[in-house]
XYZ file of C-alpha atoms in Angstrom:
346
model
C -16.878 6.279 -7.220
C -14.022 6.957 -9.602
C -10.686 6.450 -9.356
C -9.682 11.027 -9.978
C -12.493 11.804 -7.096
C -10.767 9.428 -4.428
C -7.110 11.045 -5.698
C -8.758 14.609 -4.969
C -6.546 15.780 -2.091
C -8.267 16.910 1.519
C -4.832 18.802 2.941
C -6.120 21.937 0.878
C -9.082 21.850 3.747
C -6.890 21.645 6.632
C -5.710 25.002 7.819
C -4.030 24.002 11.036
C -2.899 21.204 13.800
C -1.482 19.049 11.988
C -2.556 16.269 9.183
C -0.785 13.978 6.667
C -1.811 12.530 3.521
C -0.675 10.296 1.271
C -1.050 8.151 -2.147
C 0.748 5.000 -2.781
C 1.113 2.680 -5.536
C 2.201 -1.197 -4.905
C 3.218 -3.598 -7.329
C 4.736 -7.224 -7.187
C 5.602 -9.613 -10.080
C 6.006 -12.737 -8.877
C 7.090 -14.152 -12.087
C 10.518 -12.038 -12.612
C 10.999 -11.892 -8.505
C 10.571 -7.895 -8.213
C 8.400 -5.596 -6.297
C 7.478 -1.553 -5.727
C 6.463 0.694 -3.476
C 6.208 4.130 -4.350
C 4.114 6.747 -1.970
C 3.303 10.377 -2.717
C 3.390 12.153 0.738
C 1.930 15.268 2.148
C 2.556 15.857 6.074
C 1.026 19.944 7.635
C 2.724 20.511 11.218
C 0.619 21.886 13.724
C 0.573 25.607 12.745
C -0.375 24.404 8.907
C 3.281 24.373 7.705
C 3.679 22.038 4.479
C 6.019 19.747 3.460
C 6.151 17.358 0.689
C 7.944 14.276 -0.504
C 8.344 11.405 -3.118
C 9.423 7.834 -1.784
C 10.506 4.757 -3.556
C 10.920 1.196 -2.815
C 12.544 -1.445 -4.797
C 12.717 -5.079 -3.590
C 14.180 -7.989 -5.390
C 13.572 -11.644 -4.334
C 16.697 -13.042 -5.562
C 19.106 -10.101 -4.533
C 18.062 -8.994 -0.998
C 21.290 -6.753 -1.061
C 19.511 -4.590 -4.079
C 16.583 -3.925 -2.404
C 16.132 -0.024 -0.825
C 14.147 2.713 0.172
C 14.928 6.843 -0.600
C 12.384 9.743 -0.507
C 13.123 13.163 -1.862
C 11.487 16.292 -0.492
C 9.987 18.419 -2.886
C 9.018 22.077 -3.269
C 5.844 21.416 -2.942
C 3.301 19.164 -4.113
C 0.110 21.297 -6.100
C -3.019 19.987 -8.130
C -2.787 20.307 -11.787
C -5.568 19.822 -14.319
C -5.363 16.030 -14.535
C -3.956 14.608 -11.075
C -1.164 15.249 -8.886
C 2.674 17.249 -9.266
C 4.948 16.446 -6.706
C 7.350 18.490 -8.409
C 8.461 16.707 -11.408
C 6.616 13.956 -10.778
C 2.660 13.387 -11.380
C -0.197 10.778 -10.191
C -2.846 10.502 -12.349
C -6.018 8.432 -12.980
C -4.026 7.226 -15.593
C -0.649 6.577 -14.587
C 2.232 7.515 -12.475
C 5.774 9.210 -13.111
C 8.507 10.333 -10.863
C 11.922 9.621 -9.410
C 14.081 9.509 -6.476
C 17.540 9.755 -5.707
C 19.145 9.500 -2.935
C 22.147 7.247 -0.813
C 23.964 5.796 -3.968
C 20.616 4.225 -5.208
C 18.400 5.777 -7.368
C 14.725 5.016 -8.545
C 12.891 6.186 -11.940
C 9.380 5.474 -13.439
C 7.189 6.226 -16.260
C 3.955 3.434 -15.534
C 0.022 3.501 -16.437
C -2.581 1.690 -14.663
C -4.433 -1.277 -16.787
C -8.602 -2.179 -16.195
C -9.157 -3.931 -13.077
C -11.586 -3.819 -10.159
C -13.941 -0.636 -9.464
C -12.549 2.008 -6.932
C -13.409 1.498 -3.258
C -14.117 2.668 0.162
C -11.726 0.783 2.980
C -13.138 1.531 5.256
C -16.497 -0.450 6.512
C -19.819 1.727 7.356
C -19.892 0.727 10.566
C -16.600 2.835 11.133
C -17.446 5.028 9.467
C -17.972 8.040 12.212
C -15.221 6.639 13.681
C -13.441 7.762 11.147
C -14.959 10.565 10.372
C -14.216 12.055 14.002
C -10.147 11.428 13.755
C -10.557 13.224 10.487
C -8.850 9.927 8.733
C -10.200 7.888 5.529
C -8.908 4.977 3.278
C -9.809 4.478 -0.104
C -8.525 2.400 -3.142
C -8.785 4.422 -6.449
C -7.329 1.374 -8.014
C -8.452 -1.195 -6.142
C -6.560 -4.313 -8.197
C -5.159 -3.166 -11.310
C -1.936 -3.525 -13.380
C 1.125 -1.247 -14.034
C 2.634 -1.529 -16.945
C 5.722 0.628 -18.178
C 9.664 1.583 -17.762
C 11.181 1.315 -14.376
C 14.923 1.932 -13.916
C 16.963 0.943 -11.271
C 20.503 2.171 -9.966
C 20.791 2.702 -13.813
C 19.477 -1.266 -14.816
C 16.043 -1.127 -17.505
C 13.328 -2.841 -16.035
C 10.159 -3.263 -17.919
C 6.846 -3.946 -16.127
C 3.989 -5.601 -18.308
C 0.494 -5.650 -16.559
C 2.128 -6.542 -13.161
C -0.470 -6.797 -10.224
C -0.928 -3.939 -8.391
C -3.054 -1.280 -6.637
C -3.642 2.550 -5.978
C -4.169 3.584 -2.611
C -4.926 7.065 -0.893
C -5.491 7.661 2.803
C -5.000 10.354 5.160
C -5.726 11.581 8.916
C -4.877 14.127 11.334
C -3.054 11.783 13.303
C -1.687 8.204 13.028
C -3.352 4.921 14.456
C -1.494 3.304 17.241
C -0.711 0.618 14.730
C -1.665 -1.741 12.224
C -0.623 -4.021 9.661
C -1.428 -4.348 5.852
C -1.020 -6.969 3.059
C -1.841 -6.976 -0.459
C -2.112 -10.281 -2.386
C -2.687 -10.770 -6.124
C -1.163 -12.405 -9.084
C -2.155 -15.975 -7.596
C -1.008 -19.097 -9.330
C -4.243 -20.547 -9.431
C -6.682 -17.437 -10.345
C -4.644 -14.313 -11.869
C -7.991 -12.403 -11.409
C -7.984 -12.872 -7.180
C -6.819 -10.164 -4.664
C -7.254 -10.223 -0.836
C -6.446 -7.082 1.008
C -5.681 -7.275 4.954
C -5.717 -4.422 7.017
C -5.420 -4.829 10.961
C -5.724 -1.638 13.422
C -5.521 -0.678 16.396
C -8.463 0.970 17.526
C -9.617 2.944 20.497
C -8.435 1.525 23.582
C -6.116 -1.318 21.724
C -9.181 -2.862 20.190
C -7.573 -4.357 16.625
C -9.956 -4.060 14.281
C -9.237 -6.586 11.229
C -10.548 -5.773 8.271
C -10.101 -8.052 4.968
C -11.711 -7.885 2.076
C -11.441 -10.839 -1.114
C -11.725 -10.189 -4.641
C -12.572 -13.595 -5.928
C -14.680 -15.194 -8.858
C -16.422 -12.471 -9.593
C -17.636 -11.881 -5.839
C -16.526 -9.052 -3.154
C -16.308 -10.020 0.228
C -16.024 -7.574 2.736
C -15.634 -9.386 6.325
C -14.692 -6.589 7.659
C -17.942 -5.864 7.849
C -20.741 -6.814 10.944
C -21.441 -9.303 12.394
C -18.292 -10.661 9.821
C -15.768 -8.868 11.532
C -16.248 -10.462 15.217
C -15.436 -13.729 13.405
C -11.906 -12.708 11.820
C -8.852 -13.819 13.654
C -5.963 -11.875 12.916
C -2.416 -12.807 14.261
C 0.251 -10.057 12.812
C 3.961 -10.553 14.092
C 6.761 -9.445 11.825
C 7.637 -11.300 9.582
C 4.513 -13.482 9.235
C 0.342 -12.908 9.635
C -1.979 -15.755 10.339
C -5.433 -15.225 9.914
C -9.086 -16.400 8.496
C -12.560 -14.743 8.213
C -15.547 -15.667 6.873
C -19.155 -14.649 5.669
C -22.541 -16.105 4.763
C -21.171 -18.149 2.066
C -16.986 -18.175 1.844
C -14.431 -18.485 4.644
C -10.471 -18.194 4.537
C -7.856 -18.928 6.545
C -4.367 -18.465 5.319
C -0.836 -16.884 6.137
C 1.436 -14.753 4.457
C 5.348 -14.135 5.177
C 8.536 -12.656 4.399
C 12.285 -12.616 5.483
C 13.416 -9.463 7.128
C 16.389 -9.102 4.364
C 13.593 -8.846 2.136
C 12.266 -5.767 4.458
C 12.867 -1.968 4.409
C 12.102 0.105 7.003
C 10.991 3.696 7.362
C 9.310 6.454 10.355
C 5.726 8.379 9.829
C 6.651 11.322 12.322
C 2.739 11.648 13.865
C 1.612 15.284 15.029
C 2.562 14.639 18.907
C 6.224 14.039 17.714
C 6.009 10.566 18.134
C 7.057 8.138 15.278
C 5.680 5.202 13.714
C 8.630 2.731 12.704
C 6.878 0.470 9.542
C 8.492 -2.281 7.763
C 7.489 -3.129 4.390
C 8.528 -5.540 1.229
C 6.709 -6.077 -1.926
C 8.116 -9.445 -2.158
C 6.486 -11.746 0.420
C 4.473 -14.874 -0.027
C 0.748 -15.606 0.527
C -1.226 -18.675 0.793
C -4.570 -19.072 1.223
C -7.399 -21.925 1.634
C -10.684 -20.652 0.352
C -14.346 -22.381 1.626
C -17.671 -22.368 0.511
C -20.984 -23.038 1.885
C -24.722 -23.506 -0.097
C -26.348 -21.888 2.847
C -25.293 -20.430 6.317
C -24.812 -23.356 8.858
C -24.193 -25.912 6.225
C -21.190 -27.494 6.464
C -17.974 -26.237 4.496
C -16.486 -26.985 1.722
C -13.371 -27.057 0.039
C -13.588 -24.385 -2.949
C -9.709 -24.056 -3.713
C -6.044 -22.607 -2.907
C -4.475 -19.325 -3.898
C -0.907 -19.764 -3.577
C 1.402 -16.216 -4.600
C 5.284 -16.841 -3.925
C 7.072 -13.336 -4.144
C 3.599 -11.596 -5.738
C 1.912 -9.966 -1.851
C 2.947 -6.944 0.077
C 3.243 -7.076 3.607
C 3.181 -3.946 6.249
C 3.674 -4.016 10.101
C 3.521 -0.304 11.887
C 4.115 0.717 15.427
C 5.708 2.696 17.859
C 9.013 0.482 18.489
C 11.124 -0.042 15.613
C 12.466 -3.499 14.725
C 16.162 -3.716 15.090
C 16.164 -7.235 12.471
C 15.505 -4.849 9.468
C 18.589 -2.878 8.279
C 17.703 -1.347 5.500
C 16.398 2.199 6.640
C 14.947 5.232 4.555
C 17.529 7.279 3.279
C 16.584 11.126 2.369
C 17.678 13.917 0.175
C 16.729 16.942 -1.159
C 14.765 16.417 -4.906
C 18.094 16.573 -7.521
C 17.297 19.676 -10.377
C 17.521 19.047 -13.353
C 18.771 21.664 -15.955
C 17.396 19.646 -19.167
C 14.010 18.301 -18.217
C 13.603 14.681 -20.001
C 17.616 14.070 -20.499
C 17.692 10.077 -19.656
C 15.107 9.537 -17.776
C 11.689 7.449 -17.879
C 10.047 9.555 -15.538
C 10.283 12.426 -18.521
């Protein structure tokens, strides 16, 4: 797997009843306090009609009142030769460039994508034909990576150097009935560790919780069987409790935000029902990490990965949640006459 085969987009396959898709990039720096969100959408109605859009999120731990969410439409998003055009801006294997303006707030970027951890598949085998049947998949073409570049906000230079961050890409003909997701990375203890949590609701309000840690060296998947009947996963806005474990290393942790620190936006799903999601890129994560010689032996300690202000955190459902204020604000994409003239996304 390579990071431009799990960008290549699967809308041009879809002819009809409806189907989104969508690419994402998510950074926090817990050092300077800042995070981003930015998401590449596709969405085809039920007759096959397209419509495309650019989103951007900009959080700030110290100035709540700065943070914001705005997505442009766009004429149309196409494939070019190396990645992605959403309009003016592009997704590569590279790197990513846009911006978004839109409610008195306006986003720009021009970042690239460091070394980091091999692409991956979300989603565990066993799901697999789950999946497969909804017509939805999850991968990460950057699975933990860095961004480094220009970002400028509501007209202030920010300057991102090999912040913590990941690539993702999913899509589906229809939404799940919810879930949660957090990203953690940039730990205090071990710059080099990531854990990604992913809780859904499955067929018949089964949650499925799926986490996977990127530690020492070692992948661990417990989303996978028999690991997954051991996770507990507790999601309520604004915190997630949970732990999992394998043959050899267990977890058990918690990560949290403040709803100030929260924007929220609505996935519109194919049955005109929404999806109300609320989202920062500046929560907290802590986690106690175990270790066993051999399965049955008692545990161990092995250490704590502590990340204030450095995780992303994700609930989605059907009811939205009236605590978060800050909503997504939309506008058609601004032309510009002199391509390049003062931006960083030129």
């Amino acid at each position: 797997m390579d990071a431009e085969s799990l960008n290549s987009p699967r809308w041009p396959r879809v002819s009809k009843g409806g189907f989104h898709e969508a690419w994402f990039v998510s950074a926090s720096d817990a050092k300077a306090g800042h995070g981003l969100w930015l998401r590449y959408g596709v969405n085809l109605d039920s007759g096959g009609a397209r419509d495309s859009s650019l989103w951007g999120s900009w959080f700030e731990r110290d100035a709540p009142a700065r943070t914001f969410v705005v997505r442009n439409l766009v004429d149309d998003a196409t494939i070019s030769r190396t990645g992605l055009l959403f309009g003016a801006a592009e997704l590569t294997a590279s790197g990513c460039t846009g911006e978004v303006e839109a409610g008195g707030h306006a986003l720009r970027w021009r970042l690239s994508f460091g070394q980091g951890a091999p692409a991956e598949e979300v989603i565990p085998a066993w799901l697999s034909p789950i999946a497969r049947l909804r017509g939805s998949g999850y991968v990460l073409p950057h699975a933990a990576t860095t961004l480094s570049g220009a970002v400028e906000v509501d007209g202030r230079m920010t300057e991102l150097q090999r912040a913590p961050a990941l690539q993702g890409h999913l899509w589906g003909r229809s939404y799940w009935p919810a879930w949660a997701w957090a990203r953690g990375s940039g730990f205090a203890e071990d710059a080099d560790a990531s854990l990604d949590l992913l809780d859904v609701e499955g067929p018949r309000g089964i949650r499925l919780p799926l986490f996977v840690l990127r530690y020492r060296g070692g992948t661990h998947r417990f989303g996978e069987l028999p690991w997954m009947l051991l996770s507990v996963s507790r999601p309520a806005a604004p915190a997630w409790h949970f732990s999992a474990q394998d043959t050899r290393l267990s977890i058990d942790g918690v990560v949290r935000a403040t709803t100030d620190h929260m924007v929220q936006v609505q996935y519109p799903d194919v049955d005109g029902s929404l999806r109300h999601c609320v989202h920062t890129a500046v929560a907290s994560m802590e986690v106690r990490v175990r270790s066993r010689a051999v399965p049955g032996a008692p545990w161990r300690p092995e250490g704590t990965l502590t990340s204030k202000s450095g995780a992303s955190l994700e609930f989605c459902g059907r009811e939205a949640d009236a605590r978060v204020t800050r909503g997504l604000v939309s506008a058609p994409a601004r032309r510009r006459n002199l391509p390049g003239a003062g931006s960083v996304a030129s």
